């Protein structure tokens, strides 16, 4: 006899956190999640086609209640939160130079590979996401960072 183990949500997915924040849940009630990741089991989310983002360009993509920024760095793709950690600014409106995104609002900057702050006034790192490119499409794993 086999036993099926239901995966439990790790509670680390930002979309899950946002989706459940507006609805109080009983302690044993599974949280609803728009991302349908099967409770923490990996389900990659398609963001766009690689042809949608020319070299050195950025595209903002809405996924559930998240907005992500997708960067093309010389044919390599990286994904971060789109919102600058310093304020209410869309990083997709910023300037991408090599692997550094400069925020259009105050000129702070982050490395899109690691999320590390490159220039102040930003002090808090940017969240990154694991990217998988397959068959001409860009997918993201919301449960993992680029370093996982
Ligand atoms: Fe991005 Fe201030 S909002 S640097």
GROMACS .gro file of N, CA and C and ligand atoms in nm:
model
  448
    1UNK      N    1   0.084  -0.118   0.000
    1UNK     CA    2   0.000   0.000   0.000
    1UNK      C    3   0.089   0.125   0.000
    2UNK      N    4   0.059   0.216  -0.089
    2UNK     CA    5   0.138   0.339  -0.094
    2UNK      C    6   0.065   0.451  -0.021
    3UNK      N    7   0.144   0.542   0.026
    3UNK     CA    8   0.089   0.658   0.095
    3UNK      C    9   0.121   0.782   0.015
    4UNK      N   10   0.019   0.860  -0.008
    4UNK     CA   11   0.041   0.985  -0.078
    4UNK      C   12   0.063   1.096   0.024
    5UNK      N   13   0.176   1.159   0.012
    5UNK     CA   14   0.206   1.270   0.103
    5UNK      C   15   0.169   1.400   0.033
    6UNK      N   16   0.077   1.470   0.092
    6UNK     CA   17   0.037   1.599   0.034
    6UNK      C   18   0.143   1.704   0.067
    7UNK      N   19   0.197   1.768  -0.032
    7UNK     CA   20   0.294   1.874  -0.003
    7UNK      C   21   0.228   1.988   0.071
    8UNK      N   22   0.301   2.044   0.164
    8UNK     CA   23   0.248   2.159   0.239
    8UNK      C   24   0.315   2.286   0.186
    9UNK      N   25   0.239   2.391   0.190
    9UNK     CA   26   0.294   2.519   0.144
    9UNK      C   27   0.407   2.559   0.238
   10UNK      N   28   0.516   2.602   0.180
   10UNK     CA   29   0.630   2.645   0.260
   10UNK      C   30   0.608   2.784   0.318
   11UNK      N   31   0.505   2.851   0.269
   11UNK     CA   32   0.476   2.985   0.319
   11UNK      C   33   0.577   3.088   0.276
   12UNK      N   34   0.656   3.054   0.178
   12UNK     CA   35   0.759   3.147   0.133
   12UNK      C   36   0.725   3.212   0.000
   13UNK      N   37   0.621   3.163  -0.063
   13UNK     CA   38   0.585   3.218  -0.194
   13UNK      C   39   0.522   3.356  -0.175
   14UNK      N   40   0.575   3.460  -0.236
   14UNK     CA   41   0.520   3.594  -0.216
   14UNK      C   42   0.377   3.607  -0.266
   15UNK      N   43   0.341   3.536  -0.371
   15UNK     CA   44   0.203   3.543  -0.420
   15UNK      C   45   0.109   3.482  -0.317
   16UNK      N   46   0.150   3.370  -0.257
   16UNK     CA   47   0.069   3.305  -0.153
   16UNK      C   48   0.052   3.397  -0.033
   17UNK      N   49   0.157   3.458   0.007
   17UNK     CA   50   0.151   3.547   0.122
   17UNK      C   51   0.054   3.661   0.096
   18UNK      N   52   0.061   3.717  -0.021
   18UNK     CA   53  -0.026   3.829  -0.054
   18UNK      C   54  -0.171   3.782  -0.065
   19UNK      N   55  -0.192   3.667  -0.130
   19UNK     CA   56  -0.328   3.617  -0.149
   19UNK      C   57  -0.394   3.587  -0.015
   20UNK      N   58  -0.320   3.530   0.079
   20UNK     CA   59  -0.380   3.491   0.204
   20UNK      C   60  -0.389   3.606   0.304
   21UNK      N   61  -0.315   3.712   0.279
   21UNK     CA   62  -0.314   3.822   0.375
   21UNK      C   63  -0.449   3.891   0.385
   22UNK      N   64  -0.527   3.890   0.276
   22UNK     CA   65  -0.654   3.960   0.278
   22UNK      C   66  -0.767   3.873   0.335
   23UNK      N   67  -0.740   3.744   0.357
   23UNK     CA   68  -0.844   3.654   0.404
   23UNK      C   69  -0.795   3.580   0.527
   24UNK      N   70  -0.845   3.611   0.645
   24UNK     CA   71  -0.803   3.535   0.765
   24UNK      C   72  -0.843   3.389   0.752
   25UNK      N   73  -0.754   3.300   0.792
   25UNK     CA   74  -0.778   3.158   0.777
   25UNK      C   75  -0.771   3.088   0.913
   26UNK      N   76  -0.847   2.981   0.925
   26UNK     CA   77  -0.834   2.896   1.042
   26UNK      C   78  -0.697   2.832   1.039
   27UNK      N   79  -0.640   2.798   1.157
   27UNK     CA   80  -0.503   2.745   1.160
   27UNK      C   81  -0.483   2.620   1.073
   28UNK      N   82  -0.586   2.535   1.063
   28UNK     CA   83  -0.568   2.413   0.984
   28UNK      C   84  -0.625   2.425   0.842
   29UNK      N   85  -0.670   2.542   0.807
   29UNK     CA   86  -0.728   2.562   0.674
   29UNK      C   87  -0.618   2.594   0.573
   30UNK      N   88  -0.615   2.520   0.463
   30UNK     CA   89  -0.513   2.553   0.364
   30UNK      C   90  -0.541   2.690   0.303
   31UNK      N   91  -0.437   2.765   0.286
   31UNK     CA   92  -0.453   2.899   0.232
   31UNK      C   93  -0.484   2.892   0.084
   32UNK      N   94  -0.578   2.974   0.038
   32UNK     CA   95  -0.604   2.979  -0.106
   32UNK      C   96  -0.486   3.046  -0.175
   33UNK      N   97  -0.461   3.009  -0.293
   33UNK     CA   98  -0.350   3.069  -0.365
   33UNK      C   99  -0.382   3.074  -0.512
   34UNK      N  100  -0.367   3.190  -0.566
   34UNK     CA  101  -0.394   3.206  -0.709
   34UNK      C  102  -0.291   3.133  -0.794
   35UNK      N  103  -0.176   3.105  -0.736
   35UNK     CA  104  -0.069   3.046  -0.816
   35UNK      C  105  -0.086   2.896  -0.833
   36UNK      N  106  -0.173   2.834  -0.757
   36UNK     CA  107  -0.202   2.691  -0.768
   36UNK      C  108  -0.073   2.609  -0.779
   37UNK      N  109   0.014   2.628  -0.682
   37UNK     CA  110   0.142   2.558  -0.685
   37UNK      C  111   0.132   2.423  -0.614
   38UNK      N  112   0.011   2.376  -0.593
   38UNK     CA  113  -0.013   2.246  -0.528
   38UNK      C  114   0.047   2.244  -0.389
   39UNK      N  115   0.029   2.350  -0.319
   39UNK     CA  116   0.071   2.354  -0.178
   39UNK      C  117   0.220   2.345  -0.160
   40UNK      N  118   0.292   2.409  -0.243
   40UNK     CA  119   0.437   2.411  -0.227
   40UNK      C  120   0.508   2.325  -0.330
   41UNK      N  121   0.433   2.237  -0.398
   41UNK     CA  122   0.496   2.160  -0.505
   41UNK      C  123   0.522   2.255  -0.621
   42UNK      N  124   0.632   2.238  -0.681
   42UNK     CA  125   0.673   2.333  -0.784
   42UNK      C  126   0.579   2.334  -0.903
   43UNK      N  127   0.534   2.449  -0.935
   43UNK     CA  128   0.467   2.469  -1.064
   43UNK      C  129   0.524   2.596  -1.122
   44UNK      N  130   0.591   2.582  -1.232
   44UNK     CA  131   0.651   2.699  -1.293
   44UNK      C  132   0.544   2.786  -1.356
   45UNK      N  133   0.565   2.914  -1.349
   45UNK     CA  134   0.471   3.009  -1.405
   45UNK      C  135   0.535   3.072  -1.528
   46UNK      N  136   0.463   3.067  -1.640
   46UNK     CA  137   0.516   3.126  -1.763
   46UNK      C  138   0.498   3.278  -1.756
   47UNK      N  139   0.606   3.350  -1.789
   47UNK     CA  140   0.600   3.495  -1.787
   47UNK      C  141   0.578   3.555  -1.926
   48UNK      N  142   0.656   3.506  -2.021
   48UNK     CA  143   0.647   3.561  -2.156
   48UNK      C  144   0.740   3.480  -2.246
   49UNK      N  145   0.743   3.517  -2.372
   49UNK     CA  146   0.837   3.455  -2.466
   49UNK      C  147   0.969   3.532  -2.462
   50UNK      N  148   1.080   3.463  -2.489
   50UNK     CA  149   1.208   3.534  -2.489
   50UNK      C  150   1.210   3.643  -2.596
   51UNK      N  151   1.135   3.621  -2.703
   51UNK     CA  152   1.129   3.721  -2.810
   51UNK      C  153   1.056   3.849  -2.767
   52UNK      N  154   0.988   3.845  -2.653
   52UNK     CA  155   0.918   3.965  -2.604
   52UNK      C  156   1.013   4.067  -2.543
   53UNK      N  157   1.137   4.023  -2.512
   53UNK     CA  158   1.229   4.113  -2.442
   53UNK      C  159   1.361   4.120  -2.519
   54UNK      N  160   1.380   4.228  -2.595
   54UNK     CA  161   1.508   4.245  -2.666
   54UNK      C  162   1.624   4.260  -2.567
   55UNK      N  163   1.746   4.244  -2.615
   55UNK     CA  164   1.865   4.259  -2.530
   55UNK      C  165   1.866   4.395  -2.460
   56UNK      N  166   1.910   4.391  -2.334
   56UNK     CA  167   1.922   4.512  -2.251
   56UNK      C  168   1.788   4.580  -2.224
   57UNK      N  169   1.680   4.506  -2.237
   57UNK     CA  170   1.548   4.562  -2.210
   57UNK      C  171   1.485   4.491  -2.090
   58UNK      N  172   1.379   4.551  -2.040
   58UNK     CA  173   1.307   4.502  -1.922
   58UNK      C  174   1.159   4.498  -1.955
   59UNK      N  175   1.093   4.398  -1.899
   59UNK     CA  176   0.947   4.389  -1.918
   59UNK      C  177   0.882   4.363  -1.782
   60UNK      N  178   0.779   4.439  -1.750
   60UNK     CA  179   0.700   4.414  -1.629
   60UNK      C  180   0.591   4.314  -1.663
   61UNK      N  181   0.575   4.213  -1.577
   61UNK     CA  182   0.475   4.109  -1.599
   61UNK      C  183   0.396   4.089  -1.470
   62UNK      N  184   0.263   4.097  -1.482
   62UNK     CA  185   0.176   4.073  -1.367
   62UNK      C  186   0.150   3.924  -1.353
   63UNK      N  187   0.175   3.872  -1.232
   63UNK     CA  188   0.151   3.732  -1.200
   63UNK      C  189   0.071   3.731  -1.070
   64UNK      N  190  -0.057   3.693  -1.080
   64UNK     CA  191  -0.139   3.702  -0.960
   64UNK      C  192  -0.136   3.846  -0.910
   65UNK      N  193  -0.103   3.863  -0.783
   65UNK     CA  194  -0.098   3.998  -0.728
   65UNK      C  195   0.044   4.055  -0.728
   66UNK      N  196   0.134   3.984  -0.789
   66UNK     CA  197   0.273   4.031  -0.799
   66UNK      C  198   0.297   4.096  -0.934
   67UNK      N  199   0.386   4.192  -0.936
   67UNK     CA  200   0.438   4.239  -1.063
   67UNK      C  201   0.588   4.213  -1.060
   68UNK      N  202   0.633   4.141  -1.161
   68UNK     CA  203   0.774   4.104  -1.169
   68UNK      C  204   0.841   4.180  -1.283
   69UNK      N  205   0.971   4.199  -1.271
   69UNK     CA  206   1.048   4.258  -1.379
   69UNK      C  207   1.135   4.149  -1.440
   70UNK      N  208   1.129   4.137  -1.572
   70UNK     CA  209   1.207   4.037  -1.645
   70UNK      C  210   1.313   4.112  -1.725
   71UNK      N  211   1.439   4.074  -1.707
   71UNK     CA  212   1.552   4.146  -1.767
   71UNK      C  213   1.622   4.056  -1.869
   72UNK      N  214   1.661   4.114  -1.981
   72UNK     CA  215   1.744   4.043  -2.078
   72UNK      C  216   1.884   4.103  -2.070
   73UNK      N  217   1.977   4.027  -2.012
   73UNK     CA  218   2.115   4.070  -1.998
   73UNK      C  219   2.199   3.989  -2.097
   74UNK      N  220   2.220   4.045  -2.215
   74UNK     CA  221   2.298   3.978  -2.320
   74UNK      C  222   2.249   3.835  -2.345
   75UNK      N  223   2.118   3.819  -2.352
   75UNK     CA  224   2.061   3.688  -2.383
   75UNK      C  225   2.037   3.599  -2.263
   76UNK      N  226   2.078   3.644  -2.145
   76UNK     CA  227   2.046   3.573  -2.020
   76UNK      C  228   1.930   3.645  -1.955
   77UNK      N  229   1.839   3.569  -1.898
   77UNK     CA  230   1.719   3.630  -1.841
   77UNK      C  231   1.719   3.619  -1.689
   78UNK      N  232   1.677   3.729  -1.626
   78UNK     CA  233   1.669   3.737  -1.480
   78UNK      C  234   1.534   3.797  -1.443
   79UNK      N  235   1.485   3.758  -1.325
   79UNK     CA  236   1.355   3.808  -1.279
   79UNK      C  237   1.369   3.854  -1.134
   80UNK      N  238   1.312   3.972  -1.108
   80UNK     CA  239   1.307   4.026  -0.971
   80UNK      C  240   1.168   4.083  -0.948
   81UNK      N  241   1.141   4.120  -0.823
   81UNK     CA  242   1.024   4.203  -0.800
   81UNK      C  243   1.039   4.329  -0.883
   82UNK      N  244   0.926   4.382  -0.929
   82UNK     CA  245   0.934   4.503  -1.011
   82UNK      C  246   0.942   4.630  -0.927
   83UNK      N  247   0.894   4.621  -0.805
   83UNK     CA  248   0.889   4.741  -0.720
   83UNK      C  249   1.025   4.763  -0.655
   84UNK      N  250   1.075   4.883  -0.666
   84UNK     CA  251   1.201   4.919  -0.601
   84UNK      C  252   1.184   4.907  -0.450
   85UNK      N  253   1.287   4.860  -0.382
   85UNK     CA  254   1.277   4.846  -0.236
   85UNK      C  255   1.289   4.980  -0.165
   86UNK      N  256   1.322   5.084  -0.239
   86UNK     CA  257   1.335   5.216  -0.177
   86UNK      C  258   1.206   5.295  -0.180
   87UNK      N  259   1.117   5.268  -0.275
   87UNK     CA  260   0.995   5.347  -0.287
   87UNK      C  261   0.902   5.291  -0.391
   88UNK      N  262   0.803   5.369  -0.423
   88UNK     CA  263   0.699   5.327  -0.518
   88UNK      C  264   0.743   5.354  -0.661
   89UNK      N  265   0.835   5.276  -0.708
   89UNK     CA  266   0.881   5.294  -0.844
   89UNK      C  267   0.889   5.158  -0.913
   90UNK      N  268   0.856   5.158  -1.041
   90UNK     CA  269   0.864   5.038  -1.123
   90UNK      C  270   1.005   5.027  -1.181
   91UNK      N  271   1.072   4.919  -1.150
   91UNK     CA  272   1.207   4.903  -1.204
   91UNK      C  273   1.207   4.882  -1.355
   92UNK      N  274   1.093   4.838  -1.408
   92UNK     CA  275   1.083   4.822  -1.553
   92UNK      C  276   1.093   4.958  -1.624
   93UNK      N  277   1.073   5.066  -1.549
   93UNK     CA  278   1.088   5.200  -1.606
   93UNK      C  279   1.232   5.251  -1.592
   94UNK      N  280   1.317   5.171  -1.530
   94UNK     CA  281   1.455   5.213  -1.506
   94UNK      C  282   1.546   5.182  -1.624
   95UNK      N  283   1.675   5.201  -1.600
   95UNK     CA  284   1.776   5.181  -1.704
   95UNK      C  285   1.859   5.057  -1.671
   96UNK      N  286   1.864   4.963  -1.763
   96UNK     CA  287   1.942   4.841  -1.743
   96UNK      C  288   2.076   4.857  -1.815
   97UNK      N  289   2.185   4.847  -1.735
   97UNK     CA  290   2.318   4.853  -1.795
   97UNK      C  291   2.395   4.730  -1.747
   98UNK      N  292   2.429   4.645  -1.839
   98UNK     CA  293   2.483   4.513  -1.806
   98UNK      C  294   2.384   4.445  -1.711
   99UNK      N  295   2.429   4.404  -1.590
   99UNK     CA  296   2.335   4.335  -1.501
   99UNK      C  297   2.292   4.424  -1.385
  100UNK      N  298   2.297   4.554  -1.406
  100UNK     CA  299   2.256   4.650  -1.303
  100UNK      C  300   2.135   4.729  -1.351
  101UNK      N  301   2.030   4.728  -1.269
  101UNK     CA  302   1.911   4.808  -1.298
  101UNK      C  303   1.914   4.933  -1.210
  102UNK      N  304   1.904   5.047  -1.276
  102UNK     CA  305   1.901   5.174  -1.205
  102UNK      C  306   1.757   5.222  -1.199
  103UNK      N  307   1.711   5.249  -1.079
  103UNK     CA  308   1.575   5.296  -1.058
  103UNK      C  309   1.559   5.436  -1.117
  104UNK      N  310   1.447   5.457  -1.186
  104UNK     CA  311   1.423   5.586  -1.252
  104UNK      C  312   1.390   5.696  -1.153
  105UNK      N  313   1.347   5.660  -1.032
  105UNK     CA  314   1.298   5.765  -0.941
  105UNK      C  315   1.411   5.839  -0.869
  106UNK      N  316   1.503   5.765  -0.803
  106UNK     CA  317   1.609   5.832  -0.727
  106UNK      C  318   1.749   5.785  -0.766
  107UNK      N  319   1.758   5.698  -0.863
  107UNK     CA  320   1.889   5.656  -0.910
  107UNK      C  321   1.955   5.544  -0.831
  108UNK      N  322   1.883   5.486  -0.736
  108UNK     CA  323   1.935   5.368  -0.667
  108UNK      C  324   1.949   5.254  -0.767
  109UNK      N  325   2.030   5.153  -0.732
  109UNK     CA  326   2.052   5.046  -0.830
  109UNK      C  327   2.074   4.912  -0.762
  110UNK      N  328   2.041   4.807  -0.838
  110UNK     CA  329   2.053   4.669  -0.790
  110UNK      C  330   2.118   4.583  -0.898
  111UNK      N  331   2.186   4.478  -0.852
  111UNK     CA  332   2.233   4.376  -0.944
  111UNK      C  333   2.118   4.279  -0.967
  112UNK      N  334   2.076   4.260  -1.091
  112UNK     CA  335   1.958   4.176  -1.119
  112UNK      C  336   1.988   4.027  -1.104
  113UNK      N  337   2.117   3.988  -1.103
  113UNK     CA  338   2.152   3.847  -1.083
  113UNK      C  339   2.134   3.806  -0.938
  114UNK      N  340   2.168   3.898  -0.847
  114UNK     CA  341   2.171   3.865  -0.705
  114UNK      C  342   2.070   3.943  -0.621
  115UNK      N  343   2.021   4.053  -0.673
  115UNK     CA  344   1.932   4.141  -0.598
  115UNK      C  345   2.007   4.235  -0.505
  116UNK      N  346   2.138   4.226  -0.499
  116UNK     CA  347   2.216   4.310  -0.408
  116UNK      C  348   2.210   4.457  -0.450
  117UNK      N  349   2.213   4.542  -0.349
  117UNK     CA  350   2.215   4.686  -0.374
  117UNK      C  351   2.351   4.724  -0.433
  118UNK      N  352   2.347   4.804  -0.538
  118UNK     CA  353   2.469   4.853  -0.601
  118UNK      C  354   2.490   5.000  -0.567
  119UNK      N  355   2.382   5.078  -0.571
  119UNK     CA  356   2.391   5.220  -0.539
  119UNK      C  357   2.280   5.260  -0.443
  120UNK      N  358   2.315   5.351  -0.352
  120UNK     CA  359   2.217   5.412  -0.264
  120UNK      C  360   2.137   5.515  -0.344
  121UNK      N  361   2.019   5.552  -0.299
  121UNK     CA  362   1.970   5.539  -0.162
  121UNK      C  363   1.910   5.404  -0.127
  122UNK      N  364   1.909   5.309  -0.220
  122UNK     CA  365   1.855   5.177  -0.186
  122UNK      C  366   1.947   5.112  -0.083
  123UNK      N  367   1.886   5.045   0.015
  123UNK     CA  368   1.964   4.974   0.117
  123UNK      C  369   1.916   4.830   0.132
  124UNK      N  370   1.792   4.804   0.092
  124UNK     CA  371   1.736   4.669   0.106
  124UNK      C  372   1.749   4.596  -0.026
  125UNK      N  373   1.800   4.473  -0.024
  125UNK     CA  374   1.816   4.397  -0.148
  125UNK      C  375   1.681   4.371  -0.217
  126UNK      N  376   1.689   4.344  -0.342
  126UNK     CA  377   1.573   4.316  -0.425
  126UNK      C  378   1.553   4.165  -0.430
  127UNK      N  379   1.429   4.119  -0.421
  127UNK     CA  380   1.404   3.976  -0.429
  127UNK      C  381   1.422   3.928  -0.572
  128UNK      N  382   1.493   3.818  -0.586
  128UNK     CA  383   1.513   3.757  -0.717
  128UNK      C  384   1.434   3.627  -0.722
  129UNK      N  385   1.417   3.575  -0.843
  129UNK     CA  386   1.343   3.450  -0.863
  129UNK      C  387   1.421   3.360  -0.958
  130UNK      N  388   1.406   3.231  -0.936
  130UNK     CA  389   1.472   3.134  -1.023
  130UNK      C  390   1.404   3.134  -1.159
  131UNK      N  391   1.482   3.143  -1.264
  131UNK     CA  392   1.431   3.152  -1.400
  131UNK      C  393   1.464   3.023  -1.474
  132UNK      N  394   1.368   2.975  -1.548
  132UNK     CA  395   1.390   2.860  -1.637
  132UNK      C  396   1.345   2.902  -1.776
  133UNK      N  397   1.435   2.886  -1.873
  133UNK     CA  398   1.401   2.915  -2.012
  133UNK      C  399   1.385   2.783  -2.083
  134UNK      N  400   1.269   2.767  -2.145
  134UNK     CA  401   1.241   2.639  -2.211
  134UNK      C  402   1.157   2.664  -2.335
  135UNK      N  403   1.201   2.608  -2.445
  135UNK     CA  404   1.126   2.615  -2.572
  135UNK      C  405   1.085   2.758  -2.607
  136UNK      N  406   1.176   2.850  -2.585
  136UNK     CA  407   1.150   2.989  -2.625
  136UNK      C  408   1.066   3.069  -2.528
  137UNK      N  409   1.033   3.010  -2.414
  137UNK     CA  410   0.952   3.081  -2.314
  137UNK      C  411   1.029   3.096  -2.183
  138UNK      N  412   0.994   3.199  -2.108
  138UNK     CA  413   1.057   3.227  -1.979
  138UNK      C  414   0.959   3.191  -1.869
  139UNK      N  415   1.004   3.102  -1.780
  139UNK     CA  416   0.924   3.059  -1.665
  139UNK      C  417   0.994   3.104  -1.538
  140UNK      N  418   0.916   3.119  -1.432
  140UNK     CA  419   0.973   3.156  -1.305
  140UNK      C  420   0.922   3.061  -1.198
  141UNK      N  421   1.008   3.032  -1.102
  141UNK     CA  422   0.970   2.954  -0.984
  141UNK      C  423   0.959   3.052  -0.868
  142UNK      N  424   0.836   3.078  -0.827
  142UNK     CA  425   0.813   3.179  -0.723
  142UNK      C  426   0.861   3.134  -0.587
  143UNK      N  427   0.892   3.004  -0.573
  143UNK     CA  428   0.935   2.952  -0.444
  143UNK      C  429   1.086   2.961  -0.425
  144UNK      N  430   1.159   2.991  -0.530
  144UNK     CA  431   1.305   2.991  -0.520
  144UNK      C  432   1.363   3.123  -0.570
  145UNK      N  433   1.474   3.159  -0.512
  145UNK     CA  434   1.546   3.277  -0.558
  145UNK      C  435   1.644   3.236  -0.668
  146UNK      N  436   1.703   3.333  -0.731
  146UNK     CA  437   1.801   3.305  -0.836
  146UNK      C  438   1.921   3.228  -0.782
  147UNK      N  439   1.948   3.239  -0.650
  147UNK     CA  440   2.065   3.173  -0.591
  147UNK      C  441   2.034   3.031  -0.543
  148UNK      N  442   1.906   2.993  -0.538
  148UNK     CA  443   1.870   2.858  -0.488
  148UNK      C  444   1.911   2.750  -0.586
  149LIG    FE1  445   1.393   5.351  -0.637
  149LIG    FE2  446   1.406   5.556  -0.468
  149LIG     S1  447   1.230   5.455  -0.541
  149LIG     S2  448   1.570   5.456  -0.569
   0.00000   0.00000   0.00000
